[in-house]
PDB file of N, CA and C in Angstrom:
ATOM      1  N   MET A   1      34.330 282.023 101.621  1.00 59.00           N
ATOM      2  CA  MET A   1      33.100 281.452 101.636  1.00 59.00           C
ATOM      3  C   MET A   1      32.807 280.520 102.621  1.00 59.00           C
ATOM      4  N   LYS A   2      31.528 280.654 103.214  1.00 70.00           N
ATOM      5  CA  LYS A   2      31.126 279.747 104.260  1.00 70.00           C
ATOM      6  C   LYS A   2      30.706 278.349 103.800  1.00 70.00           C
ATOM      7  N   ARG A   3      31.448 277.486 104.561  1.00 76.00           N
ATOM      8  CA  ARG A   3      31.078 276.064 104.257  1.00 76.00           C
ATOM      9  C   ARG A   3      29.662 275.778 104.793  1.00 76.00           C
ATOM     10  N   THR A   4      28.920 274.921 104.099  1.00 69.00           N
ATOM     11  CA  THR A   4      27.716 274.448 104.486  1.00 69.00           C
ATOM     12  C   THR A   4      27.839 273.055 105.440  1.00 69.00           C
ATOM     13  N   LYS A   5      27.016 272.965 106.562  1.00 78.00           N
ATOM     14  CA  LYS A   5      27.121 271.598 107.054  1.00 78.00           C
ATOM     15  C   LYS A   5      25.795 270.860 106.769  1.00 78.00           C
ATOM     16  N   ASP A   6      24.917 271.582 106.005  1.00 83.00           N
ATOM     17  CA  ASP A   6      23.573 270.838 105.648  1.00 83.00           C
ATOM     18  C   ASP A   6      23.673 269.752 104.864  1.00 83.00           C
ATOM     19  N   GLY A   7      23.372 268.625 105.108  1.00 85.00           N
ATOM     20  CA  GLY A   7      23.531 267.321 104.312  1.00 85.00           C
ATOM     21  C   GLY A   7      22.914 267.484 103.084  1.00 85.00           C
ATOM     22  N   LEU A   8      21.637 267.892 102.938  1.00 85.00           N
ATOM     23  CA  LEU A   8      20.954 268.140 101.651  1.00 85.00           C
ATOM     24  C   LEU A   8      21.494 268.902 100.714  1.00 85.00           C
ATOM     25  N   ASP A   9      22.159 269.980 101.156  1.00 84.00           N
ATOM     26  CA  ASP A   9      22.601 270.972 100.398  1.00 84.00           C
ATOM     27  C   ASP A   9      23.952 270.396  99.831  1.00 84.00           C
ATOM     28  N   ILE A  10      24.805 269.627 100.721  1.00 85.00           N
ATOM     29  CA  ILE A  10      26.040 269.117 100.186  1.00 85.00           C
ATOM     30  C   ILE A  10      25.682 267.983  99.033  1.00 85.00           C
ATOM     31  N   LEU A  11      24.770 267.167  99.373  1.00 83.00           N
ATOM     32  CA  LEU A  11      24.279 266.116  98.420  1.00 83.00           C
ATOM     33  C   LEU A  11      23.819 266.811  96.963  1.00 83.00           C
ATOM     34  N   ARG A  12      23.022 267.891  97.078  1.00 83.00           N
ATOM     35  CA  ARG A  12      22.574 268.653  95.853  1.00 83.00           C
ATOM     36  C   ARG A  12      23.923 269.262  95.152  1.00 83.00           C
ATOM     37  N   LYS A  13      24.839 269.801  95.812  1.00 85.00           N
ATOM     38  CA  LYS A  13      25.998 270.151  95.069  1.00 85.00           C
ATOM     39  C   LYS A  13      26.632 269.094  94.519  1.00 85.00           C
ATOM     40  N   ARG A  14      26.745 267.921  95.062  1.00 85.00           N
ATOM     41  CA  ARG A  14      27.528 266.890  94.510  1.00 85.00           C
ATOM     42  C   ARG A  14      27.033 266.283  93.314  1.00 85.00           C
ATOM     43  N   ILE A  15      25.514 266.238  93.424  1.00 84.00           N
ATOM     44  CA  ILE A  15      24.736 265.759  92.446  1.00 84.00           C
ATOM     45  C   ILE A  15      24.732 266.587  91.057  1.00 84.00           C
ATOM     46  N   ALA A  16      24.803 267.817  91.512  1.00 84.00           N
ATOM     47  CA  ALA A  16      24.865 268.810  90.272  1.00 84.00           C
ATOM     48  C   ALA A  16      26.191 268.700  89.476  1.00 84.00           C
ATOM     49  N   LYS A  17      27.158 268.286  90.001  1.00 89.00           N
ATOM     50  CA  LYS A  17      28.651 267.929  89.413  1.00 89.00           C
ATOM     51  C   LYS A  17      28.457 266.740  88.682  1.00 89.00           C
ATOM     52  N   SER A  18      27.519 265.794  88.726  1.00 86.00           N
ATOM     53  CA  SER A  18      27.756 264.541  88.315  1.00 86.00           C
ATOM     54  C   SER A  18      26.550 264.057  87.525  1.00 86.00           C
ATOM     55  N   ALA A  19      26.774 263.698  86.119  1.00 85.00           N
ATOM     56  CA  ALA A  19      25.605 263.458  85.491  1.00 85.00           C
ATOM     57  C   ALA A  19      25.260 262.089  85.932  1.00 85.00           C
ATOM     58  N   ARG A  20      26.329 261.151  86.085  1.00 87.00           N
ATOM     59  CA  ARG A  20      25.817 259.955  86.605  1.00 87.00           C
ATOM     60  C   ARG A  20      25.048 259.856  87.929  1.00 87.00           C
ATOM     61  N   LEU A  21      25.391 260.754  88.846  1.00 85.00           N
ATOM     62  CA  LEU A  21      24.698 260.854  90.164  1.00 85.00           C
ATOM     63  C   LEU A  21      23.113 261.218  89.593  1.00 85.00           C
ATOM     64  N   GLN A  22      23.014 262.373  88.944  1.00 83.00           N
ATOM     65  CA  GLN A  22      21.858 262.722  88.374  1.00 83.00           C
ATOM     66  C   GLN A  22      20.943 261.841  87.967  1.00 83.00           C
ATOM     67  N   THR A  23      21.550 260.702  87.160  1.00 83.00           N
ATOM     68  CA  THR A  23      20.702 259.561  86.707  1.00 83.00           C
ATOM     69  C   THR A  23      20.223 258.700  87.523  1.00 83.00           C
ATOM     70  N   LEU A  24      21.097 258.557  88.403  1.00 84.00           N
ATOM     71  CA  LEU A  24      20.718 257.633  89.623  1.00 84.00           C
ATOM     72  C   LEU A  24      19.693 258.162  90.441  1.00 84.00           C
ATOM     73  N   VAL A  25      19.805 259.377  90.684  1.00 82.00           N
ATOM     74  CA  VAL A  25      18.533 260.116  91.450  1.00 82.00           C
ATOM     75  C   VAL A  25      17.408 260.073  90.797  1.00 82.00           C
ATOM     76  N   GLU A  26      17.417 260.367  89.672  1.00 82.00           N
ATOM     77  CA  GLU A  26      16.121 260.252  88.645  1.00 82.00           C
ATOM     78  C   GLU A  26      15.619 259.001  88.732  1.00 82.00           C
ATOM     79  N   GLU A  27      16.290 257.791  88.524  1.00 81.00           N
ATOM     80  CA  GLU A  27      15.889 256.449  88.485  1.00 81.00           C
ATOM     81  C   GLU A  27      15.296 256.067  89.824  1.00 81.00           C
ATOM     82  N   GLU A  28      15.934 256.359  90.941  1.00 83.00           N
ATOM     83  CA  GLU A  28      15.467 256.092  92.254  1.00 83.00           C
ATOM     84  C   GLU A  28      14.076 256.819  92.505  1.00 83.00           C
ATOM     85  N   ARG A  29      14.026 258.297  92.059  1.00 83.00           N
ATOM     86  CA  ARG A  29      12.743 258.783  92.141  1.00 83.00           C
ATOM     87  C   ARG A  29      11.652 258.286  91.414  1.00 83.00           C
ATOM     88  N   ALA A  30      11.900 257.900  90.199  1.00 82.00           N
ATOM     89  CA  ALA A  30      10.969 257.014  89.350  1.00 82.00           C
ATOM     90  C   ALA A  30      10.367 255.715  90.040  1.00 82.00           C
ATOM     91  N   ASN A  31      11.359 255.045  90.654  1.00 83.00           N
ATOM     92  CA  ASN A  31      10.912 253.796  91.297  1.00 83.00           C
ATOM     93  C   ASN A  31      10.151 254.199  92.501  1.00 83.00           C
ATOM     94  N   HIS A  32      10.446 255.146  93.293  1.00 87.00           N
ATOM     95  CA  HIS A  32       9.615 255.593  94.496  1.00 87.00           C
ATOM     96  C   HIS A  32       8.529 256.039  94.169  1.00 87.00           C
ATOM     97  N   GLN A  33       8.284 256.742  93.001  1.00 86.00           N
ATOM     98  CA  GLN A  33       7.011 257.349  92.617  1.00 86.00           C
ATOM     99  C   GLN A  33       5.996 256.268  92.029  1.00 86.00           C
ATOM    100  N   ALA A  34       6.625 255.273  91.281  1.00 86.00           N
ATOM    101  CA  ALA A  34       5.689 254.017  90.902  1.00 86.00           C
ATOM    102  C   ALA A  34       5.259 253.237  92.195  1.00 86.00           C
ATOM    103  N   ALA A  35       6.199 253.083  92.995  1.00 90.00           N
ATOM    104  CA  ALA A  35       5.760 252.189  94.250  1.00 90.00           C
ATOM    105  C   ALA A  35       4.749 253.055  94.986  1.00 90.00           C
ATOM    106  N   LEU A  36       4.769 254.255  95.197  1.00 90.00           N
ATOM    107  CA  LEU A  36       3.669 255.027  96.029  1.00 90.00           C
ATOM    108  C   LEU A  36       2.408 255.129  95.313  1.00 90.00           C
ATOM    109  N   ALA A  37       2.424 255.296  93.908  1.00 89.00           N
ATOM    110  CA  ALA A  37       1.299 255.365  93.100  1.00 89.00           C
ATOM    111  C   ALA A  37       0.451 253.972  93.130  1.00 89.00           C
ATOM    112  N   LEU A  38       1.205 252.962  93.090  1.00 91.00           N
ATOM    113  CA  LEU A  38       0.641 251.660  93.044  1.00 91.00           C
ATOM    114  C   LEU A  38      -0.011 251.227  94.375  1.00 91.00           C
ATOM    115  N   ARG A  39       0.665 251.739  95.399  1.00 93.00           N
ATOM    116  CA  ARG A  39       0.200 251.438  96.813  1.00 93.00           C
ATOM    117  C   ARG A  39      -1.050 252.247  97.064  1.00 93.00           C
ATOM    118  N   ALA A  40      -1.020 253.632  96.622  1.00 93.00           N
ATOM    119  CA  ALA A  40      -2.179 254.423  96.687  1.00 93.00           C
ATOM    120  C   ALA A  40      -3.475 253.834  95.983  1.00 93.00           C
ATOM    121  N   ALA A  41      -3.316 253.576  94.784  1.00 92.00           N
ATOM    122  CA  ALA A  41      -4.279 253.074  93.818  1.00 92.00           C
ATOM    123  C   ALA A  41      -4.851 251.853  94.386  1.00 92.00           C
ATOM    124  N   ARG A  42      -4.191 250.985  95.199  1.00 92.00           N
ATOM    125  CA  ARG A  42      -4.746 249.706  95.596  1.00 92.00           C
ATOM    126  C   ARG A  42      -5.426 249.883  96.815  1.00 92.00           C
ATOM    127  N   LYS A  43      -4.936 250.864  97.673  1.00 95.00           N
ATOM    128  CA  LYS A  43      -5.656 251.221  98.919  1.00 95.00           C
ATOM    129  C   LYS A  43      -7.177 251.805  98.783  1.00 95.00           C
ATOM    130  N   LYS A  44      -6.893 252.826  97.655  1.00 93.00           N
ATOM    131  CA  LYS A  44      -8.180 253.469  97.214  1.00 93.00           C
ATOM    132  C   LYS A  44      -9.148 252.549  96.722  1.00 93.00           C
ATOM    133  N   ALA A  45      -8.820 251.596  96.085  1.00 93.00           N
ATOM    134  CA  ALA A  45      -9.755 250.508  95.582  1.00 93.00           C
ATOM    135  C   ALA A  45     -10.290 249.652  96.680  1.00 93.00           C
ATOM    136  N   GLY A  46      -9.631 249.747  97.709  1.00 96.00           N
ATOM    137  CA  GLY A  46     -10.094 249.009  98.981  1.00 96.00           C
ATOM    138  C   GLY A  46      -9.603 247.437  98.785  1.00 96.00           C
ATOM    139  N   LEU A  47      -8.391 247.262  98.272  1.00 96.00           N
ATOM    140  CA  LEU A  47      -7.860 245.871  97.939  1.00 96.00           C
ATOM    141  C   LEU A  47      -6.690 245.654  98.902  1.00 96.00           C
ATOM    142  N   THR A  48      -6.635 244.276  99.217  1.00 97.00           N
ATOM    143  CA  THR A  48      -5.394 243.906  99.938  1.00 97.00           C
ATOM    144  C   THR A  48      -4.314 243.511  98.595  1.00 97.00           C
ATOM    145  N   GLN A  49      -3.010 243.334  99.082  1.00 96.00           N
ATOM    146  CA  GLN A  49      -2.340 242.843  97.936  1.00 96.00           C
ATOM    147  C   GLN A  49      -2.702 241.431  97.378  1.00 96.00           C
ATOM    148  N   VAL A  50      -3.247 240.550  98.085  1.00 97.00           N
ATOM    149  CA  VAL A  50      -3.590 239.337  97.701  1.00 97.00           C
ATOM    150  C   VAL A  50      -4.778 239.359  96.784  1.00 97.00           C
ATOM    151  N   GLN A  51      -5.632 240.352  97.080  1.00 97.00           N
ATOM    152  CA  GLN A  51      -6.841 240.647  96.227  1.00 97.00           C
ATOM    153  C   GLN A  51      -6.496 241.173  94.924  1.00 97.00           C
ATOM    154  N   LEU A  52      -5.612 242.175  94.808  1.00 95.00           N
ATOM    155  CA  LEU A  52      -5.048 242.937  93.702  1.00 95.00           C
ATOM    156  C   LEU A  52      -4.294 241.850  92.784  1.00 95.00           C
ATOM    157  N   ALA A  53      -3.513 241.113  93.488  1.00 95.00           N
ATOM    158  CA  ALA A  53      -2.653 239.934  92.715  1.00 95.00           C
ATOM    159  C   ALA A  53      -3.796 239.144  92.029  1.00 95.00           C
ATOM    160  N   LYS A  54      -4.888 238.815  92.657  1.00 95.00           N
ATOM    161  CA  LYS A  54      -5.652 237.863  92.055  1.00 95.00           C
ATOM    162  C   LYS A  54      -6.387 238.432  90.915  1.00 95.00           C
ATOM    163  N   GLU A  55      -6.705 239.849  91.186  1.00 93.00           N
ATOM    164  CA  GLU A  55      -7.464 240.519  89.962  1.00 93.00           C
ATOM    165  C   GLU A  55      -6.365 240.694  88.601  1.00 93.00           C
ATOM    166  N   ALA A  56      -5.284 240.769  89.015  1.00 91.00           N
ATOM    167  CA  ALA A  56      -4.287 241.091  87.997  1.00 91.00           C
ATOM    168  C   ALA A  56      -3.436 239.812  87.488  1.00 91.00           C
ATOM    169  N   GLY A  57      -3.652 238.719  87.995  1.00 92.00           N
ATOM    170  CA  GLY A  57      -3.163 237.537  87.491  1.00 92.00           C
ATOM    171  C   GLY A  57      -1.887 237.259  87.872  1.00 92.00           C
ATOM    172  N   THR A  58      -1.400 237.655  89.108  1.00 92.00           N
ATOM    173  CA  THR A  58      -0.207 237.481  89.381  1.00 92.00           C
ATOM    174  C   THR A  58      -0.139 237.005  91.053  1.00 92.00           C
ATOM    175  N   THR A  59       0.891 237.216  91.694  1.00 95.00           N
ATOM    176  CA  THR A  59       0.864 236.820  93.181  1.00 95.00           C
ATOM    177  C   THR A  59       1.132 237.857  93.813  1.00 95.00           C
ATOM    178  N   GLN A  60       0.900 237.635  95.321  1.00 96.00           N
ATOM    179  CA  GLN A  60       0.990 238.771  96.420  1.00 96.00           C
ATOM    180  C   GLN A  60       2.397 239.325  96.286  1.00 96.00           C
ATOM    181  N   SER A  61       3.411 238.337  96.331  1.00 95.00           N
ATOM    182  CA  SER A  61       4.814 238.755  96.384  1.00 95.00           C
ATOM    183  C   SER A  61       5.118 239.701  95.326  1.00 95.00           C
ATOM    184  N   VAL A  62       4.634 239.377  94.175  1.00 93.00           N
ATOM    185  CA  VAL A  62       4.797 240.659  92.957  1.00 93.00           C
ATOM    186  C   VAL A  62       4.360 241.751  93.329  1.00 93.00           C
ATOM    187  N   ILE A  63       3.228 241.862  93.997  1.00 94.00           N
ATOM    188  CA  ILE A  63       2.630 243.193  94.272  1.00 94.00           C
ATOM    189  C   ILE A  63       3.318 243.735  95.555  1.00 94.00           C
ATOM    190  N   ALA A  64       3.868 242.979  96.360  1.00 95.00           N
ATOM    191  CA  ALA A  64       4.676 243.509  97.393  1.00 95.00           C
ATOM    192  C   ALA A  64       5.958 244.282  96.908  1.00 95.00           C
ATOM    193  N   ARG A  65       6.480 243.431  96.005  1.00 93.00           N
ATOM    194  CA  ARG A  65       7.714 244.061  95.236  1.00 93.00           C
ATOM    195  C   ARG A  65       7.610 245.301  94.514  1.00 93.00           C
ATOM    196  N   LEU A  66       6.426 245.290  93.876  1.00 91.00           N
ATOM    197  CA  LEU A  66       5.990 246.542  93.087  1.00 91.00           C
ATOM    198  C   LEU A  66       5.798 247.816  93.827  1.00 91.00           C
ATOM    199  N   GLU A  67       5.491 247.370  95.169  1.00 93.00           N
ATOM    200  CA  GLU A  67       5.096 248.441  96.143  1.00 93.00           C
ATOM    201  C   GLU A  67       6.264 248.786  96.963  1.00 93.00           C
ATOM    202  N   ASP A  68       7.371 248.172  96.685  1.00 92.00           N
ATOM    203  CA  ASP A  68       8.533 248.389  97.395  1.00 92.00           C
ATOM    204  C   ASP A  68       9.464 249.568  96.695  1.00 92.00           C
ATOM    205  N   ALA A  69       9.755 250.701  97.263  1.00 84.00           N
ATOM    206  CA  ALA A  69      10.308 251.683  96.552  1.00 84.00           C
ATOM    207  C   ALA A  69      11.811 251.474  96.029  1.00 84.00           C
ATOM    208  N   ASN A  70      12.404 250.215  96.579  1.00 86.00           N
ATOM    209  CA  ASN A  70      13.621 249.836  96.195  1.00 86.00           C
ATOM    210  C   ASN A  70      13.794 248.926  95.144  1.00 86.00           C
ATOM    211  N   TYR A  71      12.555 248.362  94.769  1.00 86.00           N
ATOM    212  CA  TYR A  71      12.228 247.520  93.478  1.00 86.00           C
ATOM    213  C   TYR A  71      12.813 248.297  92.189  1.00 86.00           C
ATOM    214  N   LYS A  72      13.394 247.494  91.461  1.00 81.00           N
ATOM    215  CA  LYS A  72      13.851 248.173  90.161  1.00 81.00           C
ATOM    216  C   LYS A  72      13.326 247.520  89.036  1.00 81.00           C
ATOM    217  N   GLY A  73      12.533 246.742  89.217  1.00 80.00           N
ATOM    218  CA  GLY A  73      11.813 245.831  87.899  1.00 80.00           C
ATOM    219  C   GLY A  73      10.342 246.405  87.450  1.00 80.00           C
ATOM    220  N   HIS A  74       9.953 247.790  87.748  1.00 78.00           N
ATOM    221  CA  HIS A  74       8.886 248.098  87.206  1.00 78.00           C
ATOM    222  C   HIS A  74       8.746 248.102  85.829  1.00 78.00           C
ATOM    223  N   THR A  75       7.770 247.454  85.199  1.00 83.00           N
ATOM    224  CA  THR A  75       7.741 247.567  83.865  1.00 83.00           C
ATOM    225  C   THR A  75       6.421 248.005  83.343  1.00 83.00           C
ATOM    226  N   LEU A  76       6.214 248.580  82.242  1.00 82.00           N
ATOM    227  CA  LEU A  76       5.135 249.164  81.384  1.00 82.00           C
ATOM    228  C   LEU A  76       4.159 248.078  81.630  1.00 82.00           C
ATOM    229  N   ARG A  77       4.510 246.978  81.051  1.00 86.00           N
ATOM    230  CA  ARG A  77       3.625 245.725  80.965  1.00 86.00           C
ATOM    231  C   ARG A  77       2.843 245.467  82.298  1.00 86.00           C
ATOM    232  N   ILE A  78       3.728 245.255  83.298  1.00 87.00           N
ATOM    233  CA  ILE A  78       3.025 244.902  84.742  1.00 87.00           C
ATOM    234  C   ILE A  78       2.128 245.882  85.179  1.00 87.00           C
ATOM    235  N   LEU A  79       2.771 247.085  84.983  1.00 86.00           N
ATOM    236  CA  LEU A  79       1.904 248.202  85.389  1.00 86.00           C
ATOM    237  C   LEU A  79       0.539 248.446  84.965  1.00 86.00           C
ATOM    238  N   GLU A  80       0.453 248.009  83.498  1.00 90.00           N
ATOM    239  CA  GLU A  80      -0.739 248.092  82.757  1.00 90.00           C
ATOM    240  C   GLU A  80      -1.655 246.853  83.120  1.00 90.00           C
ATOM    241  N   HIS A  81      -1.109 245.860  83.633  1.00 89.00           N
ATOM    242  CA  HIS A  81      -1.964 244.773  84.130  1.00 89.00           C
ATOM    243  C   HIS A  81      -2.563 245.216  85.593  1.00 89.00           C
ATOM    244  N   ILE A  82      -1.716 245.935  86.395  1.00 91.00           N
ATOM    245  CA  ILE A  82      -2.120 246.213  87.626  1.00 91.00           C
ATOM    246  C   ILE A  82      -3.144 247.368  87.558  1.00 91.00           C
ATOM    247  N   ALA A  83      -2.942 248.288  86.574  1.00 91.00           N
ATOM    248  CA  ALA A  83      -3.936 249.344  86.331  1.00 91.00           C
ATOM    249  C   ALA A  83      -5.280 248.769  85.969  1.00 91.00           C
ATOM    250  N   GLU A  84      -5.225 247.957  85.032  1.00 93.00           N
ATOM    251  CA  GLU A  84      -6.594 247.276  84.451  1.00 93.00           C
ATOM    252  C   GLU A  84      -7.261 246.605  85.613  1.00 93.00           C
ATOM    253  N   ALA A  85      -6.462 245.922  86.494  1.00 92.00           N
ATOM    254  CA  ALA A  85      -7.197 245.309  87.780  1.00 92.00           C
ATOM    255  C   ALA A  85      -7.698 246.350  88.678  1.00 92.00           C
ATOM    256  N   LEU A  86      -7.274 247.407  88.662  1.00 93.00           N
ATOM    257  CA  LEU A  86      -7.753 248.583  89.451  1.00 93.00           C
ATOM    258  C   LEU A  86      -8.771 249.491  88.619  1.00 93.00           C
ATOM    259  N   ASP A  87      -9.115 249.164  87.496  1.00 93.00           N
ATOM    260  CA  ASP A  87      -9.887 249.983  86.732  1.00 93.00           C
ATOM    261  C   ASP A  87      -9.434 251.416  86.431  1.00 93.00           C
ATOM    262  N   ARG A  88      -8.100 251.311  86.268  1.00 91.00           N
ATOM    263  CA  ARG A  88      -7.287 252.523  86.104  1.00 91.00           C
ATOM    264  C   ARG A  88      -6.360 252.455  84.669  1.00 91.00           C
ATOM    265  N   ARG A  89      -5.629 253.497  84.452  1.00 90.00           N
ATOM    266  CA  ARG A  89      -4.804 253.457  83.205  1.00 90.00           C
ATOM    267  C   ARG A  89      -3.404 253.918  83.868  1.00 90.00           C
ATOM    268  N   VAL A  90      -2.519 253.465  83.162  1.00 87.00           N
ATOM    269  CA  VAL A  90      -1.223 253.952  83.461  1.00 87.00           C
ATOM    270  C   VAL A  90      -0.974 255.176  82.612  1.00 87.00           C
ATOM    271  N   GLU A  91      -0.338 256.461  83.283  1.00 85.00           N
ATOM    272  CA  GLU A  91      -0.072 257.617  82.735  1.00 85.00           C
ATOM    273  C   GLU A  91       1.460 258.045  83.036  1.00 85.00           C
ATOM    274  N   ILE A  92       2.224 258.138  81.785  1.00 78.00           N
ATOM    275  CA  ILE A  92       3.456 258.596  81.930  1.00 78.00           C
ATOM    276  C   ILE A  92       3.722 259.945  81.651  1.00 78.00           C
ATOM    277  N   ARG A  93       4.289 260.931  82.412  1.00 75.00           N
ATOM    278  CA  ARG A  93       4.394 262.338  82.048  1.00 75.00           C
ATOM    279  C   ARG A  93       6.044 262.687  82.023  1.00 75.00           C
ATOM    280  N   PHE A  94       6.439 263.497  81.097  1.00 70.00           N
ATOM    281  CA  PHE A  94       7.576 264.145  81.211  1.00 70.00           C
ATOM    282  C   PHE A  94       7.553 265.637  81.877  1.00 70.00           C
ATOM    283  N   ARG A  95       8.156 265.858  82.836  1.00 72.00           N
ATOM    284  CA  ARG A  95       7.928 267.103  83.437  1.00 72.00           C
ATOM    285  C   ARG A  95       9.239 268.035  83.466  1.00 72.00           C
ATOM    286  N   PRO A  96       9.021 269.243  83.543  1.00 74.00           N
ATOM    287  CA  PRO A  96      10.413 269.979  83.668  1.00 74.00           C
ATOM    288  C   PRO A  96      11.190 269.494  84.892  1.00 74.00           C
ATOM    289  N   ALA A  97      12.357 269.314  84.838  1.00 65.00           N
ATOM    290  CA  ALA A  97      13.297 269.039  86.164  1.00 65.00           C
ATOM    291  C   ALA A  97      13.149 269.886  87.266  1.00 65.00           C
ATOM    292  N   THR A  98      12.815 271.093  86.941  1.00 67.00           N
ATOM    293  CA  THR A  98      12.784 272.159  88.094  1.00 67.00           C
ATOM    294  C   THR A  98      11.373 272.101  88.865  1.00 67.00           C
ATOM    295  N   GLU A  99      10.425 271.211  88.283  1.00 58.00           N
ATOM    296  CA  GLU A  99       9.235 271.290  88.815  1.00 58.00           C
ATOM    297  C   GLU A  99       9.004 270.744  90.322  1.00 58.00           C
ATOM    298  N   GLN A 100       9.955 269.713  90.646  1.00 52.00           N
ATOM    299  CA  GLN A 100       9.959 269.373  91.961  1.00 52.00           C
ATOM    300  C   GLN A 100      11.346 269.764  92.698  1.00 52.00           C
ATOM    301  N   GLY A 101      12.147 270.760  92.240  1.00 49.00           N
ATOM    302  CA  GLY A 101      13.089 271.028  92.952  1.00 49.00           C
ATOM    303  C   GLY A 101      14.351 270.307  92.490  1.00 49.00           C
ATOM    304  N   SER A 102      15.491 270.814  93.097  1.00 46.00           N
ATOM    305  CA  SER A 102      16.802 270.258  92.686  1.00 46.00           C
ATOM    306  C   SER A 102      16.765 268.591  93.057  1.00 46.00           C
ATOM    307  N   TYR A 103      16.727 267.764  91.942  1.00 48.00           N
ATOM    308  CA  TYR A 103      16.957 266.359  92.112  1.00 48.00           C
ATOM    309  C   TYR A 103      16.008 265.627  93.185  1.00 48.00           C
ATOM    310  N   GLY A 104      14.932 266.282  93.404  1.00 52.00           N
ATOM    311  CA  GLY A 104      14.020 265.667  94.341  1.00 52.00           C
ATOM    312  C   GLY A 104      14.354 265.549  95.732  1.00 52.00           C
ATOM    313  N   LEU A 105      15.455 266.138  96.153  1.00 46.00           N
ATOM    314  CA  LEU A 105      16.154 266.078  97.444  1.00 46.00           C
ATOM    315  C   LEU A 105      15.478 267.051  98.268  1.00 46.00           C
ATOM    316  N   HIS A 106      14.438 266.703  99.417  1.00 46.00           N
ATOM    317  CA  HIS A 106      13.781 267.597 100.236  1.00 46.00           C
ATOM    318  C   HIS A 106      14.020 267.232 101.540  1.00 46.00           C
ATOM    319  N   ALA A 107      13.930 268.444 102.409  1.00 43.00           N
ATOM    320  CA  ALA A 107      14.221 267.991 103.872  1.00 43.00           C
ATOM    321  C   ALA A 107      12.811 267.482 104.348  1.00 43.00           C
ATOM    322  N   PRO A 108      12.819 266.586 105.381  1.00 43.00           N
ATOM    323  CA  PRO A 108      11.499 266.131 105.829  1.00 43.00           C
ATOM    324  C   PRO A 108      10.530 267.146 106.518  1.00 43.00           C
TER     325      PRO A 108
END
């Protein structure tokens, strides 16, 4: 059997064998998606972080943390405050895991 040197393929195989790694990848994907969605909504509304913070009744540093994909403190409550300030609503969906490919690992 031919051994692969493709880093993403190696990661996919290791993740597939570990429920713990699968959970960690899903958590990171959720944090990343929340950060990207928040930043995109803020920019679409034409607001700076400072302006959005004022509208949401929080500080710019909170908005900056929420827009950081490495931040792990996203809560429904704060996202609802931000959504209200952006005249939006929060939507949470459960989709089939296969919809985005294996564990969200994609080559650039």
